[in-house]
Amino acid sequence: MPEKNAALKDARILLVDDNAANLDVLCTLLEAEGYDLALAPDGPLALKIASRTRPDLILLDVVMPGMDGYDVCRQLKTDPDLRPIPVLFISARDRLEDVVSGFRAGGVDYVTKPFRDEEVLARVETHLRLERQNRELTAKNRALEEEIARREKLENRLSMIAQRETERWGLEGFVGRSATVRRIFDDVQLLRENPSTSVLIQGESGTG
């Protein structure tokens, strides 16, 4: 397998086309690159396979009997679990309105037939890499959100403990557990005995 695809060797691609000859051509091309392939000759079967296997990329023909490629793509995008899967249309329809319809249906790219092998391979690799990056970014964001939620929960718990301890022991009893705060509290108490003395408590930044 070419080195450029080494990082994507485990990628799973679903090929959808009602024309067996077209499937054979794409299958031969992509198998040579080491991709794991699944094949579907129509839209309904493609939806079932996608739901069961969760492919990393779908190559989808537009003109198919019963359910065309646009309908298949729209159906995929209604499922939250399948929505992130990139769909690359491959079709003999090359009019501008056909291409626009593909993007509006939810496709990420559109290749016209007859296609060039190098172009298909380049686009497939590009969208697989983008899909992998998006998945990793989503996982990192989810982990970050979980960490933020964990810290907020811990902060709330500590705040509740501090409030409960203050109510139980009073401020003097609570701060007495910290040597530094205890010294500050004692100094303030001593100064309270001399009302004529003004006190400024200053932090490291110089602010009061």
PDB file of C-alpha atoms in Angstrom:
ATOM      1  CA  MET A   1       0.000   0.000   0.000  1.00  0.00           C
ATOM      2  CA  PRO A   2       1.385   3.455  -0.806  1.00  0.00           C
ATOM      3  CA  GLU A   3       2.979   5.284   2.110  1.00  0.00           C
ATOM      4  CA  LYS A   4       0.597   8.225   1.791  1.00  0.00           C
ATOM      5  CA  ASN A   5      -2.299   5.968   2.851  1.00  0.00           C
ATOM      6  CA  ALA A   6      -0.476   4.199   5.683  1.00  0.00           C
ATOM      7  CA  ALA A   7      -2.264   6.226   8.364  1.00  0.00           C
ATOM      8  CA  LEU A   8      -5.640   5.440   6.790  1.00  0.00           C
ATOM      9  CA  LYS A   9      -5.179   1.726   6.120  1.00  0.00           C
ATOM     10  CA  ASP A  10      -7.986   0.860   8.538  1.00  0.00           C
ATOM     11  CA  ALA A  11     -10.482   3.232   6.885  1.00  0.00           C
ATOM     12  CA  ARG A  12     -13.811   1.698   5.899  1.00  0.00           C
ATOM     13  CA  ILE A  13     -15.480   2.951   2.703  1.00  0.00           C
ATOM     14  CA  LEU A  14     -19.018   2.208   1.517  1.00  0.00           C
ATOM     15  CA  LEU A  15     -19.491   2.158  -2.277  1.00  0.00           C
ATOM     16  CA  VAL A  16     -23.059   2.671  -3.519  1.00  0.00           C
ATOM     17  CA  ASP A  17     -23.936   2.221  -7.206  1.00  0.00           C
ATOM     18  CA  ASP A  18     -26.614   0.248  -9.046  1.00  0.00           C
ATOM     19  CA  ASN A  19     -24.188  -0.415 -11.907  1.00  0.00           C
ATOM     20  CA  ALA A  20     -22.099  -3.523 -11.202  1.00  0.00           C
ATOM     21  CA  ALA A  21     -19.396  -2.453 -13.664  1.00  0.00           C
ATOM     22  CA  ASN A  22     -18.943   0.873 -11.860  1.00  0.00           C
ATOM     23  CA  LEU A  23     -18.706  -0.923  -8.528  1.00  0.00           C
ATOM     24  CA  ASP A  24     -16.063  -3.253  -9.924  1.00  0.00           C
ATOM     25  CA  VAL A  25     -13.951  -0.342 -11.173  1.00  0.00           C
ATOM     26  CA  LEU A  26     -14.110   1.529  -7.864  1.00  0.00           C
ATOM     27  CA  CYS A  27     -13.591  -1.638  -5.869  1.00  0.00           C
ATOM     28  CA  THR A  28     -10.462  -2.562  -7.828  1.00  0.00           C
ATOM     29  CA  LEU A  29      -9.077   0.972  -7.521  1.00  0.00           C
ATOM     30  CA  LEU A  30      -9.627   1.316  -3.779  1.00  0.00           C
ATOM     31  CA  GLU A  31      -8.742  -2.241  -2.797  1.00  0.00           C
ATOM     32  CA  ALA A  32      -5.323  -1.673  -4.356  1.00  0.00           C
ATOM     33  CA  GLU A  33      -4.862   1.133  -1.805  1.00  0.00           C
ATOM     34  CA  GLY A  34      -5.695  -1.204   1.078  1.00  0.00           C
ATOM     35  CA  TYR A  35      -9.063   0.260   2.069  1.00  0.00           C
ATOM     36  CA  ASP A  36     -11.729  -1.881   3.747  1.00  0.00           C
ATOM     37  CA  LEU A  37     -14.733  -1.809   1.399  1.00  0.00           C
ATOM     38  CA  ALA A  38     -18.454  -2.495   1.657  1.00  0.00           C
ATOM     39  CA  LEU A  39     -20.712  -2.539  -1.422  1.00  0.00           C
ATOM     40  CA  ALA A  40     -24.380  -1.655  -1.906  1.00  0.00           C
ATOM     41  CA  PRO A  41     -26.341  -1.752  -5.203  1.00  0.00           C
ATOM     42  CA  ASP A  42     -29.169   0.508  -4.019  1.00  0.00           C
ATOM     43  CA  GLY A  43     -30.131   3.200  -1.522  1.00  0.00           C
ATOM     44  CA  PRO A  44     -32.120   1.191   1.061  1.00  0.00           C
ATOM     45  CA  LEU A  45     -29.358  -1.405   1.414  1.00  0.00           C
ATOM     46  CA  ALA A  46     -26.770   1.368   1.639  1.00  0.00           C
ATOM     47  CA  LEU A  47     -28.634   2.904   4.587  1.00  0.00           C
ATOM     48  CA  LYS A  48     -28.757  -0.458   6.370  1.00  0.00           C
ATOM     49  CA  ILE A  49     -25.057  -1.107   5.815  1.00  0.00           C
ATOM     50  CA  ALA A  50     -24.146   2.421   6.925  1.00  0.00           C
ATOM     51  CA  SER A  51     -26.181   2.035  10.104  1.00  0.00           C
ATOM     52  CA  ARG A  52     -24.582  -1.318  10.883  1.00  0.00           C
ATOM     53  CA  THR A  53     -20.939  -0.634   9.963  1.00  0.00           C
ATOM     54  CA  ARG A  54     -20.533   3.158  10.375  1.00  0.00           C
ATOM     55  CA  PRO A  55     -18.133   3.668   7.426  1.00  0.00           C
ATOM     56  CA  ASP A  56     -15.560   6.452   7.447  1.00  0.00           C
ATOM     57  CA  LEU A  57     -16.561   7.595   3.943  1.00  0.00           C
ATOM     58  CA  ILE A  58     -19.369   6.907   1.462  1.00  0.00           C
ATOM     59  CA  LEU A  59     -18.943   7.068  -2.318  1.00  0.00           C
ATOM     60  CA  LEU A  60     -22.455   7.492  -3.653  1.00  0.00           C
ATOM     61  CA  ASP A  61     -23.904   7.353  -7.158  1.00  0.00           C
ATOM     62  CA  VAL A  62     -26.693   9.837  -7.917  1.00  0.00           C
ATOM     63  CA  VAL A  63     -28.864   8.061 -10.488  1.00  0.00           C
ATOM     64  CA  MET A  64     -30.336   4.900  -8.959  1.00  0.00           C
ATOM     65  CA  PRO A  65     -33.825   3.369  -9.194  1.00  0.00           C
ATOM     66  CA  GLY A  66     -36.273   3.898  -6.353  1.00  0.00           C
ATOM     67  CA  MET A  67     -34.120   6.073  -4.108  1.00  0.00           C
ATOM     68  CA  ASP A  68     -31.543   8.282  -5.790  1.00  0.00           C
ATOM     69  CA  GLY A  69     -28.267   9.368  -4.264  1.00  0.00           C
ATOM     70  CA  TYR A  70     -29.589  12.710  -3.070  1.00  0.00           C
ATOM     71  CA  ASP A  71     -32.368  10.987  -1.108  1.00  0.00           C
ATOM     72  CA  VAL A  72     -29.902   8.536   0.398  1.00  0.00           C
ATOM     73  CA  CYS A  73     -27.665  11.389   1.533  1.00  0.00           C
ATOM     74  CA  ARG A  74     -30.576  13.309   3.028  1.00  0.00           C
ATOM     75  CA  GLN A  75     -31.636  10.194   4.935  1.00  0.00           C
ATOM     76  CA  LEU A  76     -28.122   9.773   6.291  1.00  0.00           C
ATOM     77  CA  LYS A  77     -28.040  13.349   7.532  1.00  0.00           C
ATOM     78  CA  THR A  78     -31.227  12.864   9.581  1.00  0.00           C
ATOM     79  CA  ASP A  79     -29.478  10.278  11.759  1.00  0.00           C
ATOM     80  CA  PRO A  80     -27.248  11.908  14.415  1.00  0.00           C
ATOM     81  CA  ASP A  81     -24.909   8.900  14.410  1.00  0.00           C
ATOM     82  CA  LEU A  82     -24.528   8.815  10.621  1.00  0.00           C
ATOM     83  CA  ARG A  83     -24.569  12.570   9.981  1.00  0.00           C
ATOM     84  CA  PRO A  84     -20.792  13.046  10.455  1.00  0.00           C
ATOM     85  CA  ILE A  85     -19.942  10.499   7.733  1.00  0.00           C
ATOM     86  CA  PRO A  86     -18.663  12.394   4.662  1.00  0.00           C
ATOM     87  CA  VAL A  87     -20.496  11.603   1.409  1.00  0.00           C
ATOM     88  CA  LEU A  88     -18.687  11.930  -1.915  1.00  0.00           C
ATOM     89  CA  PHE A  89     -20.989  11.844  -4.933  1.00  0.00           C
ATOM     90  CA  ILE A  90     -19.778  10.152  -8.131  1.00  0.00           C
ATOM     91  CA  SER A  91     -22.097  10.672 -11.094  1.00  0.00           C
ATOM     92  CA  ALA A  92     -22.293  11.070 -14.856  1.00  0.00           C
ATOM     93  CA  ARG A  93     -24.466  14.131 -14.247  1.00  0.00           C
ATOM     94  CA  ASP A  94     -22.178  17.105 -14.632  1.00  0.00           C
ATOM     95  CA  ARG A  95     -24.559  20.054 -14.828  1.00  0.00           C
ATOM     96  CA  LEU A  96     -24.069  22.814 -12.297  1.00  0.00           C
ATOM     97  CA  GLU A  97     -27.523  22.255 -10.804  1.00  0.00           C
ATOM     98  CA  ASP A  98     -26.689  18.574 -10.251  1.00  0.00           C
ATOM     99  CA  VAL A  99     -23.504  19.442  -8.393  1.00  0.00           C
ATOM    100  CA  VAL A 100     -25.307  22.070  -6.306  1.00  0.00           C
ATOM    101  CA  SER A 101     -28.053  19.563  -5.475  1.00  0.00           C
ATOM    102  CA  GLY A 102     -25.395  17.184  -4.208  1.00  0.00           C
ATOM    103  CA  PHE A 103     -23.955  19.748  -1.836  1.00  0.00           C
ATOM    104  CA  ARG A 104     -27.401  20.834  -0.661  1.00  0.00           C
ATOM    105  CA  ALA A 105     -28.261  17.216   0.099  1.00  0.00           C
ATOM    106  CA  GLY A 106     -25.276  17.096   2.448  1.00  0.00           C
ATOM    107  CA  GLY A 107     -22.423  15.861   0.261  1.00  0.00           C
ATOM    108  CA  VAL A 108     -18.878  17.096   0.840  1.00  0.00           C
ATOM    109  CA  ASP A 109     -17.662  16.583  -2.736  1.00  0.00           C
ATOM    110  CA  TYR A 110     -18.812  15.713  -6.247  1.00  0.00           C
ATOM    111  CA  VAL A 111     -16.838  13.802  -8.896  1.00  0.00           C
ATOM    112  CA  THR A 112     -18.132  13.391 -12.439  1.00  0.00           C
ATOM    113  CA  LYS A 113     -17.861  10.272 -14.604  1.00  0.00           C
ATOM    114  CA  PRO A 114     -15.797   9.216 -16.366  1.00  0.00           C
ATOM    115  CA  PHE A 115     -13.433   9.959 -13.510  1.00  0.00           C
ATOM    116  CA  ARG A 116      -9.657   9.903 -13.341  1.00  0.00           C
ATOM    117  CA  ASP A 117      -8.212   7.376 -10.909  1.00  0.00           C
ATOM    118  CA  GLU A 118      -5.732   9.846  -9.438  1.00  0.00           C
ATOM    119  CA  GLU A 119      -8.467  12.389  -8.783  1.00  0.00           C
ATOM    120  CA  VAL A 120     -10.708   9.898  -6.998  1.00  0.00           C
ATOM    121  CA  LEU A 121      -7.847   8.611  -4.853  1.00  0.00           C
ATOM    122  CA  ALA A 122      -6.768  12.135  -3.933  1.00  0.00           C
ATOM    123  CA  ARG A 123     -10.278  13.200  -2.975  1.00  0.00           C
ATOM    124  CA  VAL A 124     -10.885  10.009  -1.012  1.00  0.00           C
ATOM    125  CA  GLU A 125      -7.673  10.451   0.951  1.00  0.00           C
ATOM    126  CA  THR A 126      -8.398  14.132   1.601  1.00  0.00           C
ATOM    127  CA  HIS A 127     -11.865  13.497   2.993  1.00  0.00           C
ATOM    128  CA  LEU A 128     -10.718  10.531   5.055  1.00  0.00           C
ATOM    129  CA  ARG A 129      -8.032  12.678   6.654  1.00  0.00           C
ATOM    130  CA  LEU A 130     -10.529  15.463   7.340  1.00  0.00           C
ATOM    131  CA  GLU A 131     -12.960  12.959   8.821  1.00  0.00           C
ATOM    132  CA  ARG A 132     -10.226  11.545  11.052  1.00  0.00           C
ATOM    133  CA  GLN A 133      -9.205  15.013  12.208  1.00  0.00           C
ATOM    134  CA  ASN A 134     -12.813  16.001  12.919  1.00  0.00           C
ATOM    135  CA  ARG A 135     -13.327  12.831  14.920  1.00  0.00           C
ATOM    136  CA  GLU A 136     -10.185  13.467  16.974  1.00  0.00           C
ATOM    137  CA  LEU A 137     -11.189  17.095  17.550  1.00  0.00           C
ATOM    138  CA  THR A 138     -14.663  16.026  18.661  1.00  0.00           C
ATOM    139  CA  ALA A 139     -13.144  13.537  21.103  1.00  0.00           C
ATOM    140  CA  LYS A 140     -10.801  16.188  22.526  1.00  0.00           C
ATOM    141  CA  ASN A 141     -13.658  18.676  22.916  1.00  0.00           C
ATOM    142  CA  ARG A 142     -15.749  16.049  24.679  1.00  0.00           C
ATOM    143  CA  ALA A 143     -12.878  15.235  27.033  1.00  0.00           C
ATOM    144  CA  LEU A 144     -12.368  18.946  27.742  1.00  0.00           C
ATOM    145  CA  GLU A 145     -16.064  19.440  28.484  1.00  0.00           C
ATOM    146  CA  GLU A 146     -15.996  16.468  30.853  1.00  0.00           C
ATOM    147  CA  GLU A 147     -12.932  17.866  32.628  1.00  0.00           C
ATOM    148  CA  ILE A 148     -14.573  21.289  32.994  1.00  0.00           C
ATOM    149  CA  ALA A 149     -17.723  19.669  34.378  1.00  0.00           C
ATOM    150  CA  ARG A 150     -15.635  17.602  36.810  1.00  0.00           C
ATOM    151  CA  ARG A 151     -13.776  20.665  38.074  1.00  0.00           C
ATOM    152  CA  GLU A 152     -16.970  22.679  38.433  1.00  0.00           C
ATOM    153  CA  LYS A 153     -18.495  19.838  40.422  1.00  0.00           C
ATOM    154  CA  LEU A 154     -15.413  19.711  42.656  1.00  0.00           C
ATOM    155  CA  GLU A 155     -15.421  23.488  43.138  1.00  0.00           C
ATOM    156  CA  ASN A 156     -19.099  23.446  44.054  1.00  0.00           C
ATOM    157  CA  ARG A 157     -18.481  20.643  46.516  1.00  0.00           C
ATOM    158  CA  LEU A 158     -15.578  22.497  48.138  1.00  0.00           C
ATOM    159  CA  SER A 159     -17.667  25.662  48.299  1.00  0.00           C
ATOM    160  CA  MET A 160     -20.474  23.785  50.040  1.00  0.00           C
ATOM    161  CA  ILE A 161     -18.007  22.273  52.511  1.00  0.00           C
ATOM    162  CA  ALA A 162     -16.503  25.691  53.245  1.00  0.00           C
ATOM    163  CA  GLN A 163     -19.943  27.213  53.752  1.00  0.00           C
ATOM    164  CA  ARG A 164     -21.021  24.360  56.020  1.00  0.00           C
ATOM    165  CA  GLU A 165     -17.833  24.582  58.091  1.00  0.00           C
ATOM    166  CA  THR A 166     -18.170  28.351  58.408  1.00  0.00           C
ATOM    167  CA  GLU A 167     -21.764  28.018  59.578  1.00  0.00           C
ATOM    168  CA  ARG A 168     -20.758  25.299  62.006  1.00  0.00           C
ATOM    169  CA  TRP A 169     -17.643  26.848  63.542  1.00  0.00           C
ATOM    170  CA  GLY A 170     -17.992  30.503  62.648  1.00  0.00           C
ATOM    171  CA  LEU A 171     -15.443  32.412  60.604  1.00  0.00           C
ATOM    172  CA  GLU A 172     -12.861  32.419  63.370  1.00  0.00           C
ATOM    173  CA  GLY A 173     -13.115  28.700  63.898  1.00  0.00           C
ATOM    174  CA  PHE A 174     -12.892  27.984  60.188  1.00  0.00           C
ATOM    175  CA  VAL A 175      -9.891  30.197  59.358  1.00  0.00           C
ATOM    176  CA  GLY A 176      -8.093  28.884  62.419  1.00  0.00           C
ATOM    177  CA  ARG A 177      -7.333  25.728  60.451  1.00  0.00           C
ATOM    178  CA  SER A 178      -4.956  27.628  58.146  1.00  0.00           C
ATOM    179  CA  ALA A 179      -1.757  28.921  59.760  1.00  0.00           C
ATOM    180  CA  THR A 180      -1.368  31.799  57.305  1.00  0.00           C
ATOM    181  CA  VAL A 181      -4.991  32.898  57.484  1.00  0.00           C
ATOM    182  CA  ARG A 182      -4.881  32.399  61.261  1.00  0.00           C
ATOM    183  CA  ARG A 183      -1.983  34.875  61.582  1.00  0.00           C
ATOM    184  CA  ILE A 184      -3.758  37.450  59.424  1.00  0.00           C
ATOM    185  CA  PHE A 185      -6.954  37.002  61.394  1.00  0.00           C
ATOM    186  CA  ASP A 186      -5.057  37.402  64.706  1.00  0.00           C
ATOM    187  CA  ASP A 187      -3.374  40.595  63.474  1.00  0.00           C
ATOM    188  CA  VAL A 188      -6.717  42.059  62.477  1.00  0.00           C
ATOM    189  CA  GLN A 189      -8.187  41.137  65.843  1.00  0.00           C
ATOM    190  CA  LEU A 190      -5.316  42.913  67.631  1.00  0.00           C
ATOM    191  CA  LEU A 191      -5.741  46.015  65.511  1.00  0.00           C
ATOM    192  CA  ARG A 192      -9.455  46.049  66.259  1.00  0.00           C
ATOM    193  CA  GLU A 193      -8.517  46.776  69.872  1.00  0.00           C
ATOM    194  CA  ASN A 194      -7.015  50.067  68.694  1.00  0.00           C
ATOM    195  CA  PRO A 195      -9.782  51.834  66.672  1.00  0.00           C
ATOM    196  CA  SER A 196      -7.500  54.746  65.813  1.00  0.00           C
ATOM    197  CA  THR A 197      -5.291  52.545  63.653  1.00  0.00           C
ATOM    198  CA  SER A 198      -6.045  52.284  59.918  1.00  0.00           C
ATOM    199  CA  VAL A 199      -5.351  48.954  58.212  1.00  0.00           C
ATOM    200  CA  LEU A 200      -4.598  48.224  54.561  1.00  0.00           C
ATOM    201  CA  ILE A 201      -4.314  44.571  53.586  1.00  0.00           C
ATOM    202  CA  GLN A 202      -2.255  44.481  50.403  1.00  0.00           C
ATOM    203  CA  GLY A 203      -1.744  41.533  48.039  1.00  0.00           C
ATOM    204  CA  GLU A 204       1.327  40.711  45.986  1.00  0.00           C
ATOM    205  CA  SER A 205       0.007  42.703  43.053  1.00  0.00           C
ATOM    206  CA  GLY A 206      -0.108  45.836  45.150  1.00  0.00           C
ATOM    207  CA  THR A 207      -3.894  46.052  45.251  1.00  0.00           C
ATOM    208  CA  GLY A 208      -5.854  46.151  48.460  1.00  0.00           C
TER     209      GLY A 208
END
